[in-house]
PDB file of C-alpha atoms in Angstrom:
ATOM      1  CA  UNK A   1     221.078  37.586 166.712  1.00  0.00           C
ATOM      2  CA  UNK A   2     218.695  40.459 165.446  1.00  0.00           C
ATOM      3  CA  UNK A   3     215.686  41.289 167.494  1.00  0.00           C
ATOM      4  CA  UNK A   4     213.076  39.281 164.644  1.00  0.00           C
ATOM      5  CA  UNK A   5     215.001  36.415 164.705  1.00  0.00           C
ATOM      6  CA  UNK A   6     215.188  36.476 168.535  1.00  0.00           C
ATOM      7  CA  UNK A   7     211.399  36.194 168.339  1.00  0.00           C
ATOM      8  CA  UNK A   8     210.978  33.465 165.732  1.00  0.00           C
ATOM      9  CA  UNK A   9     212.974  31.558 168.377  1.00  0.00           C
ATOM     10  CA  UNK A  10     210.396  32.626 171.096  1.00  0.00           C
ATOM     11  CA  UNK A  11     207.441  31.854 169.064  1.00  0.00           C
ATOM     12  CA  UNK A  12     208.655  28.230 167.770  1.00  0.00           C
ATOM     13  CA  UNK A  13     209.595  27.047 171.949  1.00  0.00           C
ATOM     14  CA  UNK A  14     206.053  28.451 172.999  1.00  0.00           C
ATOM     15  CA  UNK A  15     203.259  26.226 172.384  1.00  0.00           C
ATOM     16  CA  UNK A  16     200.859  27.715 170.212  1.00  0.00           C
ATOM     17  CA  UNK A  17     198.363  27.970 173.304  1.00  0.00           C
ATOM     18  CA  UNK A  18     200.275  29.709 175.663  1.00  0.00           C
ATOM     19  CA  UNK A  19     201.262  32.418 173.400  1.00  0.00           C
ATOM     20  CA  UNK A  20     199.296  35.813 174.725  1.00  0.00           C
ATOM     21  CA  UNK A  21     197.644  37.339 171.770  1.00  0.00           C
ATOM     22  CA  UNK A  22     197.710  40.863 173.208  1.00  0.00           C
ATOM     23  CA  UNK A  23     201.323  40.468 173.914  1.00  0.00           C
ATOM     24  CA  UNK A  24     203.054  43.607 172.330  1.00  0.00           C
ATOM     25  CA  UNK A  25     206.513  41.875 171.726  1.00  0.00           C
ATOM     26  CA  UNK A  26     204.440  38.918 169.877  1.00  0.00           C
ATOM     27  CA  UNK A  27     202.016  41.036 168.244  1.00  0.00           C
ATOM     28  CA  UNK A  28     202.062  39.619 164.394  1.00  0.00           C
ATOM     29  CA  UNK A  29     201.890  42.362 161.974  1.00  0.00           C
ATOM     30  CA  UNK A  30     204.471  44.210 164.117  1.00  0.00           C
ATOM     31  CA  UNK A  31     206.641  41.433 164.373  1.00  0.00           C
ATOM     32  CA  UNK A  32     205.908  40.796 160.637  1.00  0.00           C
ATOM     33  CA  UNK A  33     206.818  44.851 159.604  1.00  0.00           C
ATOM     34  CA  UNK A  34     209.788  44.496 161.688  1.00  0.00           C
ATOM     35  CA  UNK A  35     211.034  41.626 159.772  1.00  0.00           C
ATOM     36  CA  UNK A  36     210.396  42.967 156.078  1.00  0.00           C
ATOM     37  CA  UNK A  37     212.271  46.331 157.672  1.00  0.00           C
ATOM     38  CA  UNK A  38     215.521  44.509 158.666  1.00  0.00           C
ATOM     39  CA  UNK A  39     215.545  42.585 155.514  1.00  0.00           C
ATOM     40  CA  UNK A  40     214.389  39.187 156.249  1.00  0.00           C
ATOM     41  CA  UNK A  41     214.735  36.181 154.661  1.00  0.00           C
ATOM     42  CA  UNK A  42     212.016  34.642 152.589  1.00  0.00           C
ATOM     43  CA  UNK A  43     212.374  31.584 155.176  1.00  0.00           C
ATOM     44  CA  UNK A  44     212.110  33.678 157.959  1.00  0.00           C
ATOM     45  CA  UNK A  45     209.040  35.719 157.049  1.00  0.00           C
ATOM     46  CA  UNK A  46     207.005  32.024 156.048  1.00  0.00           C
ATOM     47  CA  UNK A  47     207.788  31.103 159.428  1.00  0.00           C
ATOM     48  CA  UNK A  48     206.253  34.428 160.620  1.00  0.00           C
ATOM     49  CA  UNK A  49     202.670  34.112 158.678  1.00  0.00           C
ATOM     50  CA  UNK A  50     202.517  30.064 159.845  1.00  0.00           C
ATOM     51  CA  UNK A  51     202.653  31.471 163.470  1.00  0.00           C
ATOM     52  CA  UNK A  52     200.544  34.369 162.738  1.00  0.00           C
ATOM     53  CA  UNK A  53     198.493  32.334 161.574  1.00  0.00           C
ATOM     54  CA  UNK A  54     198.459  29.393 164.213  1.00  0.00           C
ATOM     55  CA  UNK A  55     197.741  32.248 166.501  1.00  0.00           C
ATOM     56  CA  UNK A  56     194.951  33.909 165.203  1.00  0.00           C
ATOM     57  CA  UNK A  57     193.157  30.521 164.771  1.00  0.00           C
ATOM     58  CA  UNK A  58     193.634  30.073 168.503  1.00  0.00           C
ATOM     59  CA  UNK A  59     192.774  33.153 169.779  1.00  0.00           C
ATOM     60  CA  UNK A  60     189.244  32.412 167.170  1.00  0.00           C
ATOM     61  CA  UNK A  61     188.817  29.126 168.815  1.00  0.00           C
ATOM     62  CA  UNK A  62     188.722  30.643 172.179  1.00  0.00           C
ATOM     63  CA  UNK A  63     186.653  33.252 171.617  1.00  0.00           C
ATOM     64  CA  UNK A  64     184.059  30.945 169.652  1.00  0.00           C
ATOM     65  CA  UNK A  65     184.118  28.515 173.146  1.00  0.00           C
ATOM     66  CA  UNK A  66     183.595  31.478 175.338  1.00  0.00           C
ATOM     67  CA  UNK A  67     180.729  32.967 173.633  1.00  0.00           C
ATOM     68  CA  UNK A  68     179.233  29.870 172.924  1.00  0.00           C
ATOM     69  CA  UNK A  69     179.807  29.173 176.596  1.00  0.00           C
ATOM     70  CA  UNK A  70     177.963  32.600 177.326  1.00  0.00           C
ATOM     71  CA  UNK A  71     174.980  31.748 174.834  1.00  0.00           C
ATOM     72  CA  UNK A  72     174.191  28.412 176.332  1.00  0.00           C
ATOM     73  CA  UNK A  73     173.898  30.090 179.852  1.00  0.00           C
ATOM     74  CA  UNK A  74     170.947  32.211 178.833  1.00  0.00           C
ATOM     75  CA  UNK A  75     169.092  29.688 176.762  1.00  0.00           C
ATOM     76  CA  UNK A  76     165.939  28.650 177.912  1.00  0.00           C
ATOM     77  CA  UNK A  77     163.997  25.011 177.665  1.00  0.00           C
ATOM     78  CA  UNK A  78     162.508  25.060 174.138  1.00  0.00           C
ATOM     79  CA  UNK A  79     158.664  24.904 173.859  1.00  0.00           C
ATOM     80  CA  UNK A  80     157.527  21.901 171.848  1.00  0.00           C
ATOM     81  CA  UNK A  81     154.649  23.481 170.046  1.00  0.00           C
ATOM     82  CA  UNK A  82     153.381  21.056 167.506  1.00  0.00           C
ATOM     83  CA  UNK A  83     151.615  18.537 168.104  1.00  0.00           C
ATOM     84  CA  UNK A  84     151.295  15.130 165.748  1.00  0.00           C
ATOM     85  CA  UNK A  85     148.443  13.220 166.440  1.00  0.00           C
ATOM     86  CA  UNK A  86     146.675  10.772 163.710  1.00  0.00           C
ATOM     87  CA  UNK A  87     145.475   6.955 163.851  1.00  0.00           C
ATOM     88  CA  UNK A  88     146.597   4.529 161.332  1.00  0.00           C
ATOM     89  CA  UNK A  89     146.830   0.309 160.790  1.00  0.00           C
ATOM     90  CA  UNK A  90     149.455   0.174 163.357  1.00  0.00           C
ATOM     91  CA  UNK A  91     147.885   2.346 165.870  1.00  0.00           C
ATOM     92  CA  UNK A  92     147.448   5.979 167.434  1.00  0.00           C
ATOM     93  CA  UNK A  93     150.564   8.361 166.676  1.00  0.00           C
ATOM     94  CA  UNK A  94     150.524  11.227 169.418  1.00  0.00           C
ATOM     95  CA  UNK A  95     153.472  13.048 170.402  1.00  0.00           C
ATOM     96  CA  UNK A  96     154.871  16.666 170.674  1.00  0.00           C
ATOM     97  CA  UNK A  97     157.880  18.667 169.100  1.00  0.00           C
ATOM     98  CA  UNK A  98     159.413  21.852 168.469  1.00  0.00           C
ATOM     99  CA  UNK A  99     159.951  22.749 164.632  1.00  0.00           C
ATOM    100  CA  UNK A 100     162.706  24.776 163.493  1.00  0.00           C
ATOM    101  CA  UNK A 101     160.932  28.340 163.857  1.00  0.00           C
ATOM    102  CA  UNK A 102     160.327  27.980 167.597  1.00  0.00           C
ATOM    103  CA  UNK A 103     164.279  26.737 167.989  1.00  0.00           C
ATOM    104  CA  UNK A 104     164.967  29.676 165.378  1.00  0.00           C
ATOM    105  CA  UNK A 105     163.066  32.048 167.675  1.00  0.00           C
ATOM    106  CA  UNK A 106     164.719  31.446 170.892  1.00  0.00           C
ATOM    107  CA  UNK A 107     168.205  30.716 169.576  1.00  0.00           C
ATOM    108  CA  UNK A 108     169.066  33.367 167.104  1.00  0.00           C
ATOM    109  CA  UNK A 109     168.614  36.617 169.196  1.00  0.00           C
ATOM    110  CA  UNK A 110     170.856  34.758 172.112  1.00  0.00           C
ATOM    111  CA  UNK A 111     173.811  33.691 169.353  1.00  0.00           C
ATOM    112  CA  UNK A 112     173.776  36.798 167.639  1.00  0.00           C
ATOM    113  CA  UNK A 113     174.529  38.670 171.011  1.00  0.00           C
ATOM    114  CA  UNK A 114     177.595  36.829 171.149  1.00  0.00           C
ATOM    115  CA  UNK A 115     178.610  36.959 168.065  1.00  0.00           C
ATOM    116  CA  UNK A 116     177.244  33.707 166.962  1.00  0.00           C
ATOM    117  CA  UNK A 117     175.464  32.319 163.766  1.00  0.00           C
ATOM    118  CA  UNK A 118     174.184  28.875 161.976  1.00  0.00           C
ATOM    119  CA  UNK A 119     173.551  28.188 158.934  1.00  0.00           C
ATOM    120  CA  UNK A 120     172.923  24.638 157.110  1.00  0.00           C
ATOM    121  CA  UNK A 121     174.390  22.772 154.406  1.00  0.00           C
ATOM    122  CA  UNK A 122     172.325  19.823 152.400  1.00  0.00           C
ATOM    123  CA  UNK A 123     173.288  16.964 150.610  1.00  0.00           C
ATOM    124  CA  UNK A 124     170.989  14.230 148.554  1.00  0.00           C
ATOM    125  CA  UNK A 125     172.803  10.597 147.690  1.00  0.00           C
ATOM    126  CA  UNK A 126     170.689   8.487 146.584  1.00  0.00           C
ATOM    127  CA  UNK A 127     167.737   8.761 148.617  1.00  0.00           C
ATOM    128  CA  UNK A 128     169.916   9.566 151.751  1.00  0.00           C
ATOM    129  CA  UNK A 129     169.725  13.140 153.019  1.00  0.00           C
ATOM    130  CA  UNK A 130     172.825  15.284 154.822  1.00  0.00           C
ATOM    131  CA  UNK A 131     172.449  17.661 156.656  1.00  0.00           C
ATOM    132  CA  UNK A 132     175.192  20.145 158.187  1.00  0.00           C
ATOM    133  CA  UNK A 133     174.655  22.567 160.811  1.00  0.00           C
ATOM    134  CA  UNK A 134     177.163  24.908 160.656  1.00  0.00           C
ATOM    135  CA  UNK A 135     178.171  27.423 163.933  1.00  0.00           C
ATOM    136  CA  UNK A 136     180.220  29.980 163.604  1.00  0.00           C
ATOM    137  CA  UNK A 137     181.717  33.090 165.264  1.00  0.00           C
ATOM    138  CA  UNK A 138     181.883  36.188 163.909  1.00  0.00           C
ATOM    139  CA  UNK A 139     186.188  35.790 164.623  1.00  0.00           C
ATOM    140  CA  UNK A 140     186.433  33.234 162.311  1.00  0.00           C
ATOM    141  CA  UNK A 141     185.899  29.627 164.235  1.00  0.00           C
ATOM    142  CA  UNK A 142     183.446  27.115 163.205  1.00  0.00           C
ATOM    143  CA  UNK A 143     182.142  23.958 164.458  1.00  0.00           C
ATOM    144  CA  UNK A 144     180.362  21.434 162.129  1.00  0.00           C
ATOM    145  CA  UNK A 145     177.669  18.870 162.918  1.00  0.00           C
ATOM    146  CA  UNK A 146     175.983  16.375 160.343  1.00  0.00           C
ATOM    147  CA  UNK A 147     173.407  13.724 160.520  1.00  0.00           C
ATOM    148  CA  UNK A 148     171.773  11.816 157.832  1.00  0.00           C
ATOM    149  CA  UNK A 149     168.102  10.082 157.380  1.00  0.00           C
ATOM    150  CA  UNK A 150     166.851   8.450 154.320  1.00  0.00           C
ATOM    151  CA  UNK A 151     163.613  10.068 152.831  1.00  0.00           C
ATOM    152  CA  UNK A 152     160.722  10.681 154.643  1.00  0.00           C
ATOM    153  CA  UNK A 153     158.020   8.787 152.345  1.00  0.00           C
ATOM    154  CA  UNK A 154     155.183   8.743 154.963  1.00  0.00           C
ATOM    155  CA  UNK A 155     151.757   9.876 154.379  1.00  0.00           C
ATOM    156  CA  UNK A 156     151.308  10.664 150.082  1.00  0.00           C
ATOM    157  CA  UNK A 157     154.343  12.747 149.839  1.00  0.00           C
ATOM    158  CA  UNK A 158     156.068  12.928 146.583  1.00  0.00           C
ATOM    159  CA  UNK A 159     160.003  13.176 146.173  1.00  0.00           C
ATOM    160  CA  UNK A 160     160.519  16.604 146.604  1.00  0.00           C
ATOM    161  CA  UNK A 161     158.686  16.955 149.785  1.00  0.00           C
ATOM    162  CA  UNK A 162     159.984  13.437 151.001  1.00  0.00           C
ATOM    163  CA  UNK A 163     163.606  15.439 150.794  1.00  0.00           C
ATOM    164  CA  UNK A 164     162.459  18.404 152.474  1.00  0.00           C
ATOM    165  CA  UNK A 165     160.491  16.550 155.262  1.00  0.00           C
ATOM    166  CA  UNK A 166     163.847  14.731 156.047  1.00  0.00           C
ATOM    167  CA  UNK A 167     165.697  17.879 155.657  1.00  0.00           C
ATOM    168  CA  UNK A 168     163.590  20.070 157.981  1.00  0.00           C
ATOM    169  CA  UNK A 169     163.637  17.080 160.511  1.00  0.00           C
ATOM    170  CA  UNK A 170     167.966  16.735 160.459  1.00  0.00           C
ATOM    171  CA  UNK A 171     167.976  20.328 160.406  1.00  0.00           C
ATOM    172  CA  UNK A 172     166.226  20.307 164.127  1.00  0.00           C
ATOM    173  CA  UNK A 173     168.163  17.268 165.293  1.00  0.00           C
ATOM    174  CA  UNK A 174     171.799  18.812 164.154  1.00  0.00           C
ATOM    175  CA  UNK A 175     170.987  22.710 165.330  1.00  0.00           C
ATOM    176  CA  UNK A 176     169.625  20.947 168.888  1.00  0.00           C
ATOM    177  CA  UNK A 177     173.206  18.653 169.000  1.00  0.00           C
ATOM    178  CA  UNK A 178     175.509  21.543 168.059  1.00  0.00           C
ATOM    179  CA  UNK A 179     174.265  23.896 170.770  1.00  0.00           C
ATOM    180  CA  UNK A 180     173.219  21.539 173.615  1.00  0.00           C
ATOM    181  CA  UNK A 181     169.234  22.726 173.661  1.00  0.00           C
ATOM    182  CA  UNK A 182     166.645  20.766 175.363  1.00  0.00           C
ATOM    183  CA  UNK A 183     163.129  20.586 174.845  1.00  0.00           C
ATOM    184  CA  UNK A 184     160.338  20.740 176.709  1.00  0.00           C
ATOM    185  CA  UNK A 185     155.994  19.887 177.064  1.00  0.00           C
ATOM    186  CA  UNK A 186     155.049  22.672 178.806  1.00  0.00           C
ATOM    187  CA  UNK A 187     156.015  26.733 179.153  1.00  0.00           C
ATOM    188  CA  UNK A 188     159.242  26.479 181.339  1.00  0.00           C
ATOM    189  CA  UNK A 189     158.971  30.263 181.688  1.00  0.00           C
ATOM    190  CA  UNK A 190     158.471  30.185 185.673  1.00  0.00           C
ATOM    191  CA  UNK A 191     161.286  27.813 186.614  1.00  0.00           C
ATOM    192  CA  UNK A 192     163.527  29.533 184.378  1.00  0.00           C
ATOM    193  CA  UNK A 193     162.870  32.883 186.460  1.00  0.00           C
ATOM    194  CA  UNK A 194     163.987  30.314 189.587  1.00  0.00           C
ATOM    195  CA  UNK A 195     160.221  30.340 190.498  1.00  0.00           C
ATOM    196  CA  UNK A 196     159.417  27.248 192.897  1.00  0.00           C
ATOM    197  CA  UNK A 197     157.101  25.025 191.518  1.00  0.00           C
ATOM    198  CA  UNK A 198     155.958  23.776 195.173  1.00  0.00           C
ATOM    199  CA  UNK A 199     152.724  24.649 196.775  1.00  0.00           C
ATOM    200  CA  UNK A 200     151.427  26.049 199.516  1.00  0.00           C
ATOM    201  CA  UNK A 201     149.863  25.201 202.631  1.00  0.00           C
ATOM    202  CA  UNK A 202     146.505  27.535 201.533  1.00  0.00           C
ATOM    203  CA  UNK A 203     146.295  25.273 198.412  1.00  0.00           C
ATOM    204  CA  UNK A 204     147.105  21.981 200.001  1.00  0.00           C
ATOM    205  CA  UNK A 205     144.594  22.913 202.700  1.00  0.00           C
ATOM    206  CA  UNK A 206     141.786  23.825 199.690  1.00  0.00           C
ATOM    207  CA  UNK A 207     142.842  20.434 197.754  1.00  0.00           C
ATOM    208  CA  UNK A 208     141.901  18.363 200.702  1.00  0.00           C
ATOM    209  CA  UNK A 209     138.670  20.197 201.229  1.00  0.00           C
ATOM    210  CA  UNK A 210     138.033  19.364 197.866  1.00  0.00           C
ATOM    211  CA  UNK A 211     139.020  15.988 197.589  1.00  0.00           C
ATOM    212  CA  UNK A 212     136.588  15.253 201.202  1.00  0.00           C
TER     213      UNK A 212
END
C-alpha cells in the first residue's frame, strides 16, 4: 500500500473532529501533491478534496466559536439611549431602547478584533418583513439568525417607512440574539470596571443626618 493511500485510510477511520489540522502527515495540499505525484486515481484524489474539505470547515467552525467566545468576554451592557415617550387613546407609552448605532458602536470594534463581522439580509412577503443577521469569521464560518414582524404602520407612516421601521427594529432584535448582548437603563461603565456599587459608612452616616 503506497504512502497516499495509507493516509486516505487514516483520514476516512478518524472522525472529522479529531483530525489535527496542523498535523504535517495530514496536512491537505501536501497530502493532495503527493497523490497527483504518485499517479493517483481520479477516485482517490475526490476522496482527498471531500476531506480537505471537511477539514477546513472544521478547523473554520472552531475558530469562529473561539473568537466569538473571546468577543463576548469583553462586551459590555449596552446603553439604551432612546427614549419613546408619547400619550395616545390607549394610554401613556414610555419606555427606553438602544437603536442599532449604539449596538453598532460597541459591537463592531470588539468583533473586528477577532476577526468577526455582521452584516444583514432583508426580505418583504407580503407585508411580512425578514430579517437575517449574518456573523461571520474572517476563516470562513458563519452563523445565521432571522426573525420576522409584519409592518410597522403606527403613527402616519407610509409603506416604505412602515418596511424600514420593521426592518431597523428585527435588525436590533436578530444582531442582540446572534451575539448574546444585553441591554441596559443606565451607564454600566463602573460595574463593568468591577467597581462596587455599595456605600459607605461616611454616606450612610450623611443620609441619616439628612433624612432626621
Amino acid at each position: 500500500m503506497t504512502d497516499t493511500a495509507k493516509q486516505i485510510e487514516i483520514v476516512e477511520r478518524m472522525p472529522i473532529q479529531m483530525v489535527p489540522a496542523s498535523s504535517n502527515v495530514l496536512d491537505p495540499m501536501t497530502t493532495i501533491t503527493n497523490a497527483l505525484a504518485n499517479g493517483a486515481s481520479i477516485e482517490m484524489i475526490e476522496k482527498l478534496i471531500g476531506w480537505t474539505e471537511r477539514l477546513q470547515a472544521t478547523a473554520a467552525r472552531k475558530a469562529f466559536d473561539a473568537a466569538l467566545s473571546e468577543a463576548s468576554m469583553k462586551m459590555p451592557v449596552i446603553s439604551k439611549n432612546r427614549v419613546v415617550d408619547f400619550t395616545s387613546q390607549k394610554g401613556r407609552t414610555h419606555y427606553k431602547y438602544e437603536d442599532l448605532g449604539e449596538i453598532s458602536r460597541v459591537a463592531r470594534p470588539i468583533l473586528a478584533e477577532h476577526g468577526l463581522s455582521y452584516r444583514f439580509e432583508t426580505k418583504v412577503d407580503q407585508r411580512i418583513v425578514f430579517v437575517t443577521c449574518i456573523v461571520s469569521h474572517r476563516d470562513g464560518h458563519f452563523v445565521a439568525n432571522t426573525l420576522s414582524a409584519a409592518v410597522d404602520e403606527s403613527g402616519n407612516k407610509n409603506h416604505i417607512q412602515a418596511i424600514s421601521s420593521a426592518s431597523t427594529y428585527l435588525q436590533r432584535m436578530t444582531l442582540k440574539a446572534a451575539l448574546g448582548l444585553a441591554a441596559s437603563d443606565e451607564d454600566d461603565d463602573g460595574k463593568a470596571a468591577g467597581m462596587s456599587a455599595q456605600i459607605t459608612d461616611d454616606q450612610v452616616t450623611q443620609i441619616m443626618t439628612e433624612l432626621a
